[in-house]
mmCIF file of C-alpha atoms and ligand atoms in Angstrom:
data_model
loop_
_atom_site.group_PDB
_atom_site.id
_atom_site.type_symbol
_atom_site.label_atom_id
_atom_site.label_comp_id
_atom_site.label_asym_id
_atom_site.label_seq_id
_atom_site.Cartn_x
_atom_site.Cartn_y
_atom_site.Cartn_z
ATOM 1 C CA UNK A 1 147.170 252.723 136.729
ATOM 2 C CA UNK A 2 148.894 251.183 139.936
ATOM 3 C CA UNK A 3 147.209 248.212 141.802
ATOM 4 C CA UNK A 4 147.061 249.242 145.365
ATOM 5 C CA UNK A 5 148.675 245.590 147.482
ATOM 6 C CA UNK A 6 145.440 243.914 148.917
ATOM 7 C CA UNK A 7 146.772 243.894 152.591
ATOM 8 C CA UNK A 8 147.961 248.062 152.361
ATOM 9 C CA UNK A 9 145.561 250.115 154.146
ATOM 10 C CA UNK A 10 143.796 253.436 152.589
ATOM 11 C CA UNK A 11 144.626 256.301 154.699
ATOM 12 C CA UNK A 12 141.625 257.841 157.251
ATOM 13 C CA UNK A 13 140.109 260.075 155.093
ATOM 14 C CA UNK A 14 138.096 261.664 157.988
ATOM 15 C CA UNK A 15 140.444 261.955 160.614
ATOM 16 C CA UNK A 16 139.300 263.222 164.192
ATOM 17 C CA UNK A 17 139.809 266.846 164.937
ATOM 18 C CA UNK A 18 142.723 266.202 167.918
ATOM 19 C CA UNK A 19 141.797 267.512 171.531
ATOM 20 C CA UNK A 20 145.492 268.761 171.549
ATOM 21 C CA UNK A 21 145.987 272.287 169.700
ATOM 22 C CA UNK A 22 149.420 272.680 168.747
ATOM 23 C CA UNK A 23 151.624 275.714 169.110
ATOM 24 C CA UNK A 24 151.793 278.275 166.715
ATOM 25 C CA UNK A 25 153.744 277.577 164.061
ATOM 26 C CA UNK A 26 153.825 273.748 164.252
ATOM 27 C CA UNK A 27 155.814 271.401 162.034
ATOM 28 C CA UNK A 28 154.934 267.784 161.157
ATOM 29 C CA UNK A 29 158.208 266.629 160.554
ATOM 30 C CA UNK A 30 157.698 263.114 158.702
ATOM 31 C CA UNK A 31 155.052 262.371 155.752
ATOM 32 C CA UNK A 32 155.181 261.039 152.962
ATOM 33 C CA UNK A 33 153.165 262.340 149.506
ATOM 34 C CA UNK A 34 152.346 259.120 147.075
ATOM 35 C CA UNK A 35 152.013 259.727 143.595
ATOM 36 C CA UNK A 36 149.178 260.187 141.860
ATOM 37 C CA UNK A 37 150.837 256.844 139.848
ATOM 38 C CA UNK A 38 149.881 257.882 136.707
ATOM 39 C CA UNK A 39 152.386 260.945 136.816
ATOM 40 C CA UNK A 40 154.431 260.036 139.276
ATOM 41 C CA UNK A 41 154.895 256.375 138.735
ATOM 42 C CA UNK A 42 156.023 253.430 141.834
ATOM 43 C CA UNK A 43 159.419 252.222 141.689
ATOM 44 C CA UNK A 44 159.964 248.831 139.597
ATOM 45 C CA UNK A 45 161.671 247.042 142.635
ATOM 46 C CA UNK A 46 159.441 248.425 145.427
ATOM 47 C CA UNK A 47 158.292 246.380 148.241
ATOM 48 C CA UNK A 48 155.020 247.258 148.574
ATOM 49 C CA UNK A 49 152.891 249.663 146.043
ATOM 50 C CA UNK A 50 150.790 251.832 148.454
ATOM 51 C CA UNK A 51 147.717 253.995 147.770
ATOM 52 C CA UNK A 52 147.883 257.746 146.093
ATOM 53 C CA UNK A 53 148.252 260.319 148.271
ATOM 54 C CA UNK A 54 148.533 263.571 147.339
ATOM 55 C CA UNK A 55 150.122 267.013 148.333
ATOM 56 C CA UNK A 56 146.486 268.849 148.559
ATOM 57 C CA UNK A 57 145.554 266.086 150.848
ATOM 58 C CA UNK A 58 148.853 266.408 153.080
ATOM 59 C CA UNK A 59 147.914 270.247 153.155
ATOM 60 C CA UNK A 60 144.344 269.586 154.194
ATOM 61 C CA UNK A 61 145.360 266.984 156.778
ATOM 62 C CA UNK A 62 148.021 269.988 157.994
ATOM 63 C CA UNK A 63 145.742 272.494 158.659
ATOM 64 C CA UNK A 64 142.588 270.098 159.874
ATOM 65 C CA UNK A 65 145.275 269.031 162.844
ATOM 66 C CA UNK A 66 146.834 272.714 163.474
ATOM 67 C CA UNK A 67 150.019 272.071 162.230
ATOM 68 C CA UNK A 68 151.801 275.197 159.621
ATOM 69 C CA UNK A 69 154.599 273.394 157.689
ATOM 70 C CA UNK A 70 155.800 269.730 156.540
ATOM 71 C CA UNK A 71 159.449 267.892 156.536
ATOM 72 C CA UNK A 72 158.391 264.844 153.441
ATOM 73 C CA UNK A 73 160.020 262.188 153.483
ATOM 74 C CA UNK A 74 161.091 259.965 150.131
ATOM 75 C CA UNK A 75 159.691 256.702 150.895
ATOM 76 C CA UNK A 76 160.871 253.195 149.292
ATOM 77 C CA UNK A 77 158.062 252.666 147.195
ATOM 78 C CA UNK A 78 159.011 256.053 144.953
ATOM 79 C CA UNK A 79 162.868 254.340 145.189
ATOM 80 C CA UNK A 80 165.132 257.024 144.198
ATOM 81 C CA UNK A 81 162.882 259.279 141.900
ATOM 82 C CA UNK A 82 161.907 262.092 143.671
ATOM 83 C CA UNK A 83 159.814 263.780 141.199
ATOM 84 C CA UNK A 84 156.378 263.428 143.635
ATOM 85 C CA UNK A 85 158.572 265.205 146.598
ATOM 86 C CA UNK A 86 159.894 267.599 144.468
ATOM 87 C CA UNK A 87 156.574 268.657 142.778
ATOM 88 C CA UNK A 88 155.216 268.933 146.520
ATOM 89 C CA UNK A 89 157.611 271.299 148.335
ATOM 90 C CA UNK A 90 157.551 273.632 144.953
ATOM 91 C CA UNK A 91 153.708 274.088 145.338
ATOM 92 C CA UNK A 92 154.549 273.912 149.147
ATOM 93 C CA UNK A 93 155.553 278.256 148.561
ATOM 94 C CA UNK A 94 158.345 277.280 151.310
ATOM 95 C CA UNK A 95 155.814 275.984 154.028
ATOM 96 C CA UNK A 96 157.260 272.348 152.882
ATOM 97 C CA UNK A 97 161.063 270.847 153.240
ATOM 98 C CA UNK A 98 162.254 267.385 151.427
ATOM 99 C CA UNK A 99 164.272 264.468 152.394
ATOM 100 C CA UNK A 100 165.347 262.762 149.192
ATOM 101 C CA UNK A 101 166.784 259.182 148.405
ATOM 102 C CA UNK A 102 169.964 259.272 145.908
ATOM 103 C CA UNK A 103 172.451 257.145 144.454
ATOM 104 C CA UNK A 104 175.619 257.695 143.948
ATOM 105 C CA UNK A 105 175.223 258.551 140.173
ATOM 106 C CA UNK A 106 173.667 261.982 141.427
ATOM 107 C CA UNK A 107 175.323 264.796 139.447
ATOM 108 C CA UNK A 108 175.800 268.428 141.451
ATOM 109 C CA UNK A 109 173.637 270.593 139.148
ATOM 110 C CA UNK A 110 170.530 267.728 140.176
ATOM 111 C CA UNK A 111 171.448 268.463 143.950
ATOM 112 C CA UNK A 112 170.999 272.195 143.700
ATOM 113 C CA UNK A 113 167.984 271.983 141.618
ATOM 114 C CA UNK A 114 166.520 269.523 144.822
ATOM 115 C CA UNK A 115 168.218 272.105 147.342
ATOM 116 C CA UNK A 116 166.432 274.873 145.576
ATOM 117 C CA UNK A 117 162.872 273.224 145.585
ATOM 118 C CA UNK A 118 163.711 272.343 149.469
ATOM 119 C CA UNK A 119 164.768 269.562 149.933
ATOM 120 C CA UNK A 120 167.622 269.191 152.676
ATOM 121 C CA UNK A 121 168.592 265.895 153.940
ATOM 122 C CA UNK A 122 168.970 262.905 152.166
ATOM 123 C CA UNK A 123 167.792 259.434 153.995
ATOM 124 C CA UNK A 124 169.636 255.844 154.435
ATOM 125 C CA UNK A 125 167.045 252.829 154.985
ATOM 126 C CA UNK A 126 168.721 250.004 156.662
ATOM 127 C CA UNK A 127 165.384 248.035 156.765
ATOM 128 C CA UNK A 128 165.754 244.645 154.855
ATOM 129 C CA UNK A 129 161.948 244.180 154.726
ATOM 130 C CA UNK A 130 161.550 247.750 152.449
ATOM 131 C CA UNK A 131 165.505 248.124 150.213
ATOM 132 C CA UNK A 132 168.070 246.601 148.968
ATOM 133 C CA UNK A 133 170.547 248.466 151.502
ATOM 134 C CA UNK A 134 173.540 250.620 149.715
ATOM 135 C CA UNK A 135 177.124 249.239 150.507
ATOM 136 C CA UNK A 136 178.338 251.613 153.143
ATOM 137 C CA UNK A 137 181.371 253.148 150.863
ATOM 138 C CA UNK A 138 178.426 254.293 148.481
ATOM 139 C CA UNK A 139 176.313 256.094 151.609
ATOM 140 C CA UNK A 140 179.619 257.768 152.953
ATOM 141 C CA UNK A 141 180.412 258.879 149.292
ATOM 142 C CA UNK A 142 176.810 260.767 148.961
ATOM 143 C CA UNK A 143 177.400 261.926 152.757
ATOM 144 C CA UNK A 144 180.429 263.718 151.834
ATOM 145 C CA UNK A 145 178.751 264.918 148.574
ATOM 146 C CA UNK A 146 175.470 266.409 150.046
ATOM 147 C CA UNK A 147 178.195 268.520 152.992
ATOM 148 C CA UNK A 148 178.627 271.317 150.501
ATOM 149 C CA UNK A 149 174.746 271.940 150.266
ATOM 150 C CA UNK A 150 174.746 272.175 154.611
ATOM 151 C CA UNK A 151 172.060 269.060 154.149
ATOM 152 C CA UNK A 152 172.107 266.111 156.706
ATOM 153 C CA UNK A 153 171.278 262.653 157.243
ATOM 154 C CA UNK A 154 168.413 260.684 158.079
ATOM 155 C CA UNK A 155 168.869 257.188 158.923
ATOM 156 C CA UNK A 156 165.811 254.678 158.911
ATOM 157 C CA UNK A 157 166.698 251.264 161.022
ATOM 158 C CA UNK A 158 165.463 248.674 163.489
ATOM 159 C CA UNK A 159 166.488 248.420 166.867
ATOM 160 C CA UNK A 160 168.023 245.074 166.585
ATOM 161 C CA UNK A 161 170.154 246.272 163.885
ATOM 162 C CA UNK A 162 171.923 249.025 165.642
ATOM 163 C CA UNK A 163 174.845 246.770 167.983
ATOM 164 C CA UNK A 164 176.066 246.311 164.081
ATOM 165 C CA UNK A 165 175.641 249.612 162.279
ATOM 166 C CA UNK A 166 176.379 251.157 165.471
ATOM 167 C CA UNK A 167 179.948 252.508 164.742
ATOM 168 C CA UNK A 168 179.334 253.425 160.994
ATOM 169 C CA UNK A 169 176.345 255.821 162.741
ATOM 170 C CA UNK A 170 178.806 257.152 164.733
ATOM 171 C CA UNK A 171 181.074 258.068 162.418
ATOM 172 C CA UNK A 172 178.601 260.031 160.101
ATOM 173 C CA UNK A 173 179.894 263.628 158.976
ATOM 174 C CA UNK A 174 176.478 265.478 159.325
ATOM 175 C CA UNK A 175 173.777 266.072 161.876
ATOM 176 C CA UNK A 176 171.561 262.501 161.831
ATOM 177 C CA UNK A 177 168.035 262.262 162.536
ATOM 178 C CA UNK A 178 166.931 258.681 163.415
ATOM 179 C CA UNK A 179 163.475 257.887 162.327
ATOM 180 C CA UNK A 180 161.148 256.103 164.523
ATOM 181 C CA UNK A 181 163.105 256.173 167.530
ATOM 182 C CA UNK A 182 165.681 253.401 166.147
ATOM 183 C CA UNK A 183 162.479 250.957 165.939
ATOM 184 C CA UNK A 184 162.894 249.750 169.445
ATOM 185 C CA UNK A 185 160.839 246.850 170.568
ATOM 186 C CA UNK A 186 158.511 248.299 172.970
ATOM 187 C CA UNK A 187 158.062 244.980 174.682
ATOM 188 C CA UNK A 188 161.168 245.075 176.350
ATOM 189 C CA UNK A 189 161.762 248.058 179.453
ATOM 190 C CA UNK A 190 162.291 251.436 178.280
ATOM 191 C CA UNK A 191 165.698 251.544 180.687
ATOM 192 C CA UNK A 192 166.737 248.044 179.435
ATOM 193 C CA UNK A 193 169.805 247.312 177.760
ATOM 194 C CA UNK A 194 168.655 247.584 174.074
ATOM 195 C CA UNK A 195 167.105 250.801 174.335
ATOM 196 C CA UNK A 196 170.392 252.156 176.562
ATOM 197 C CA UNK A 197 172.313 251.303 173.829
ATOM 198 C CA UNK A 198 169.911 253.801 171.301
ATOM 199 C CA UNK A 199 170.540 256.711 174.311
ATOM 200 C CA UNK A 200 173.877 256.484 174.223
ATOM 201 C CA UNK A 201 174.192 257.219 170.420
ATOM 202 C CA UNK A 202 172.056 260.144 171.265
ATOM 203 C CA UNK A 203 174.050 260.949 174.203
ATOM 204 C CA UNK A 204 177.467 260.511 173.428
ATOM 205 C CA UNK A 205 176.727 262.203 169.582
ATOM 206 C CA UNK A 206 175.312 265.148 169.983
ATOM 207 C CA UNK A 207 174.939 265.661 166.064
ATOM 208 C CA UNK A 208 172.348 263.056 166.257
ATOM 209 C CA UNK A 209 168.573 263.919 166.423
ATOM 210 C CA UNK A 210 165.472 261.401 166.915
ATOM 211 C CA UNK A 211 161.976 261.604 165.260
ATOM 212 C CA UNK A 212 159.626 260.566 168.267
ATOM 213 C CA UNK A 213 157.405 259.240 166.005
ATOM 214 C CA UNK A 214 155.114 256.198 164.762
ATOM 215 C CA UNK A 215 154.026 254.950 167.869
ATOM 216 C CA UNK A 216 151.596 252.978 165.761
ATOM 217 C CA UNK A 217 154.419 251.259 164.166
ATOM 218 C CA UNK A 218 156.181 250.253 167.542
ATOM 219 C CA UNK A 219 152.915 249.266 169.910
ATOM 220 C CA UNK A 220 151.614 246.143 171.331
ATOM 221 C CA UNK A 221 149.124 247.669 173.355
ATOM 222 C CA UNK A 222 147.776 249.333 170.344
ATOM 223 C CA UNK A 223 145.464 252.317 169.403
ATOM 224 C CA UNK A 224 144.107 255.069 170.364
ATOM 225 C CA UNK A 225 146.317 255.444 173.631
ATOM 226 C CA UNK A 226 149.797 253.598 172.222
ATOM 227 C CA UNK A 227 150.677 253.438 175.990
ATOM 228 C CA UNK A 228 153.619 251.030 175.792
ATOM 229 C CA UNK A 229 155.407 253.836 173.318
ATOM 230 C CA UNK A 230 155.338 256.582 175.924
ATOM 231 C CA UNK A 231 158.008 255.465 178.023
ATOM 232 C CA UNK A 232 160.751 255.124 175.267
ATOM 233 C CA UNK A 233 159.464 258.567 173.672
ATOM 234 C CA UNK A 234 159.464 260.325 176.901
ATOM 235 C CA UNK A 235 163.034 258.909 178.245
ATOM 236 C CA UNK A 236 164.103 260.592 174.913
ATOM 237 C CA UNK A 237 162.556 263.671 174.716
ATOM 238 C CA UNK A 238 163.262 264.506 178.205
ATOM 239 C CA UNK A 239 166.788 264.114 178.174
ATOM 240 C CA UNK A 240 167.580 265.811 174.273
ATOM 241 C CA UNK A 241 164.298 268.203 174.270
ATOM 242 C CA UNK A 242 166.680 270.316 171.662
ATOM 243 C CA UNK A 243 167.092 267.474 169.057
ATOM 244 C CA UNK A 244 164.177 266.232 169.076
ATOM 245 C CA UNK A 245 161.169 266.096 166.248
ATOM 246 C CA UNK A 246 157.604 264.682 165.436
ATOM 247 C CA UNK A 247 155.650 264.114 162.525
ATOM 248 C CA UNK A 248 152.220 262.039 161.918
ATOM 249 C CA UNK A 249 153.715 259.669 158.951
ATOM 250 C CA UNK A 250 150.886 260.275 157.028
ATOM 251 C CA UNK A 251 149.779 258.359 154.788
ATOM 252 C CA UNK A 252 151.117 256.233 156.613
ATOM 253 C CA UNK A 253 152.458 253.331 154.459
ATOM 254 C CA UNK A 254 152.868 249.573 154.553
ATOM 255 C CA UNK A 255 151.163 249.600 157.618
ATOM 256 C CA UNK A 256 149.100 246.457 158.022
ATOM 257 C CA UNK A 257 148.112 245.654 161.814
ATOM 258 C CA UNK A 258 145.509 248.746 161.813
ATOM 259 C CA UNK A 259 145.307 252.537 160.302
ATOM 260 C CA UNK A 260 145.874 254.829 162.612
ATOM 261 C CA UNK A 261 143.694 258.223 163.530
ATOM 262 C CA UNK A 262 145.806 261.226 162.616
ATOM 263 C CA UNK A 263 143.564 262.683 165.230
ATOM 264 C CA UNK A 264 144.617 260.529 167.992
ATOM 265 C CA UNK A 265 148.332 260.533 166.915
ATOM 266 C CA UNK A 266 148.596 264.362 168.109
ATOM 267 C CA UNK A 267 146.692 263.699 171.266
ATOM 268 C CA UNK A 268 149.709 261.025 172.095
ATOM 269 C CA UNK A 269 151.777 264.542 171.961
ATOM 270 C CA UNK A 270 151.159 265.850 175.435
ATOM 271 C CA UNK A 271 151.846 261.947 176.787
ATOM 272 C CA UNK A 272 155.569 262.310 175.571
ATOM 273 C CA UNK A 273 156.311 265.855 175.833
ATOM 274 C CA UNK A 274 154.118 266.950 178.465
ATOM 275 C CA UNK A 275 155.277 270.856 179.202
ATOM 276 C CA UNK A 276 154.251 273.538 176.804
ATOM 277 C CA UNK A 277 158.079 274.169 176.687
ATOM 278 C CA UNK A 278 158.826 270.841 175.581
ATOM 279 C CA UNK A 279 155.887 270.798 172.908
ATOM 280 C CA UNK A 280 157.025 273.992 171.955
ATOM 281 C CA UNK A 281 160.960 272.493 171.400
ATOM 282 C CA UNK A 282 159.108 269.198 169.709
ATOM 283 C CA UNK A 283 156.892 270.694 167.248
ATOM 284 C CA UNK A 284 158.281 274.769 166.550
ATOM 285 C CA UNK A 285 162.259 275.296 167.328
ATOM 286 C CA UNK A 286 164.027 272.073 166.932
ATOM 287 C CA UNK A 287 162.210 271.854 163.019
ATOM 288 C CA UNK A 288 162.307 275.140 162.308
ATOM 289 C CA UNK A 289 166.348 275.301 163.302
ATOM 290 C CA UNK A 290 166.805 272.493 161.370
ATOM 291 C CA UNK A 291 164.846 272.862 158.310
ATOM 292 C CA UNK A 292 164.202 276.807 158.027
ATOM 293 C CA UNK A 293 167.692 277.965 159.534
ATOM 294 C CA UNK A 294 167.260 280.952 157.614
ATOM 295 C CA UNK A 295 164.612 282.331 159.451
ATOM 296 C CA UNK A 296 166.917 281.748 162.692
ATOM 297 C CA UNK A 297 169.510 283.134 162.717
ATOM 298 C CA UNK A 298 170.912 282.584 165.927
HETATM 299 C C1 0GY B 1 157.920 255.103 157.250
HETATM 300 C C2 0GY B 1 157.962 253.686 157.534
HETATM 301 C C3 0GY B 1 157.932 252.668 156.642
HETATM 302 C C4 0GY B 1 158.127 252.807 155.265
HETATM 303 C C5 0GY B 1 159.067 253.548 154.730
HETATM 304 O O1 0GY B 1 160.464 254.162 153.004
HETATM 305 C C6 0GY B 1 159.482 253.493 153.325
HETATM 306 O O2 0GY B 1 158.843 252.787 152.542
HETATM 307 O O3 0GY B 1 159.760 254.379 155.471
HETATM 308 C C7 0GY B 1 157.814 251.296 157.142
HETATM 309 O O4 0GY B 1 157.314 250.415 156.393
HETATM 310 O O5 0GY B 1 158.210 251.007 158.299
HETATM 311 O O6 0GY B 1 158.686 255.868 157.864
HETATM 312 O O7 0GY B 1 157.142 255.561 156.432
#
């Protein structure tokens, strides 16, 4: 058995039924499933070991906020085993799609076996605090690997970070999805240089996507209302309402500064996309085309 760090908070096991009702056909497009440890077991050099969290709970917490389908996402502390993912989206029965972490060492027969369970993107963490970054010759060798499989990229960094890894983004063969909105510090104005700087990627790229997510990650102000978020999330999904996504984050890991209500996080939806068309863009057509292009074809 895994001991849970003393400063990781347990996910809201009672989250509040959101005011917010989704539309049909919703996607949360960023959670996580931990463990259980015993089967699935933490990565040796994780940097934090976080509670269990388990596919029947993600699918409760789905339907309890209105939402139909998931987009998990491989977190650090699994490193790059991705049996817990892949043992979710099977019993998923295709409402579920993965992003996996790999090496380099990856062989093509273990790729199709993760395309087949549904997994579809693989995901680069810049972030010191949580990996030991790959060099970049290793992350452009799995890009051009994971091409013939139609999978993308999805690139986890903080906003001070980006001046640097700014051209190597750029430069990416497949569509990108930043998580997190690029980390920006929400301190600063949402037109201010640093944040420009994020739009333009977004702007002049138009293979790159943006998760409008984790405002409980990026405010000051703090819970329930996350008000200093809204700005940056609304400049984005106002000016690329096709490539944008959300997801809740649940279970929400390493977070230590408070746990936040699932509930609450869906009734910050309407604050950055406030038009039914845009919610319907946010939360339906942009995941679906992305993660179910089967079922559109056009
Ligand atoms: C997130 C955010 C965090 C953790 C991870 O891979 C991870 O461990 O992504 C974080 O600590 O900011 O997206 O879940």
């Amino acid at each position: 058995m895994f001991q849970m760090d003393d400063d990781w908070r347990v996910f809201d096991p009672r989250p509040s039924k959101p005011k917010f009702v989704p539309p049909a056909g919703a996607v949360d497009a960023h959670c996580h499933v931990f463990g259980p440890g015993d089967q699935f077991p933490y990565a040796p050099a994780r940097k934090y070991t976080p509670c269990d969290a388990s596919k029947q709970s993600l699918w409760d917490l789905r339907e309890h906020l209105g939402f139909e389908r998931n987009v998990i996402v491989q977190a650090s502390c699994h490193g790059t085993d991705n049996r817990a993912l892949v043992d979710a989206l099977v019993d998923s029965n295709n409402s579920a799609r993965g992003v996996a972490v790999v090496t380099t060492d990856i062989n093509d027969a273990e790729l199709d076996k993760m395309h087949a369970a549904g997994v579809r993107a693989v995901r680069f963490n810049f972030v010191k605090r949580l990996v030991d970054v790959l060099p970049r010759d290793s992350l452009l060798a799995i890009a051009r690997r994971i091409q013939r499989l139609g999978w993308h990229i999805v690139i986890y960094f903080e906003a001070q970070d980006l001046p640097q890894l700014y051209e190597f983004f750029a430069a990416l063969p497949t569509i990108v999805v930043v998580d997190h909105m690029g980390r920006p510090d929400v301190s600063v104005n949402a037109d201010g240089p640093a944040f420009d700087l994020f739009a333009r990627l977004m702007r002049e790229h138009e293979n790159f996507w943006c998760k409008v997510s984790c405002p409980d990650r990026l405010s000051i102000s703090g819970p329930p209302a996350y008000e200093d978020v809204v700005p940056f999330a609304r400049r984005i999904v106002e000016n690329f309402p096709d490539r944008v996504l959300w997801g809740t984050d649940w279970p929400h890991p390493n977070m230590k500064s408070h746990m936040p209500d699932d509930g609450s996080l869906v009734d910050f939806i309407p604050n950055i996309a406030p038009s039914a068309e845009l919610q319907k863009k946010l939360l339906v057509d942009n995941p679906r085309r992305l993660y179910w292009p089967e079922e559109n074809p056009n």
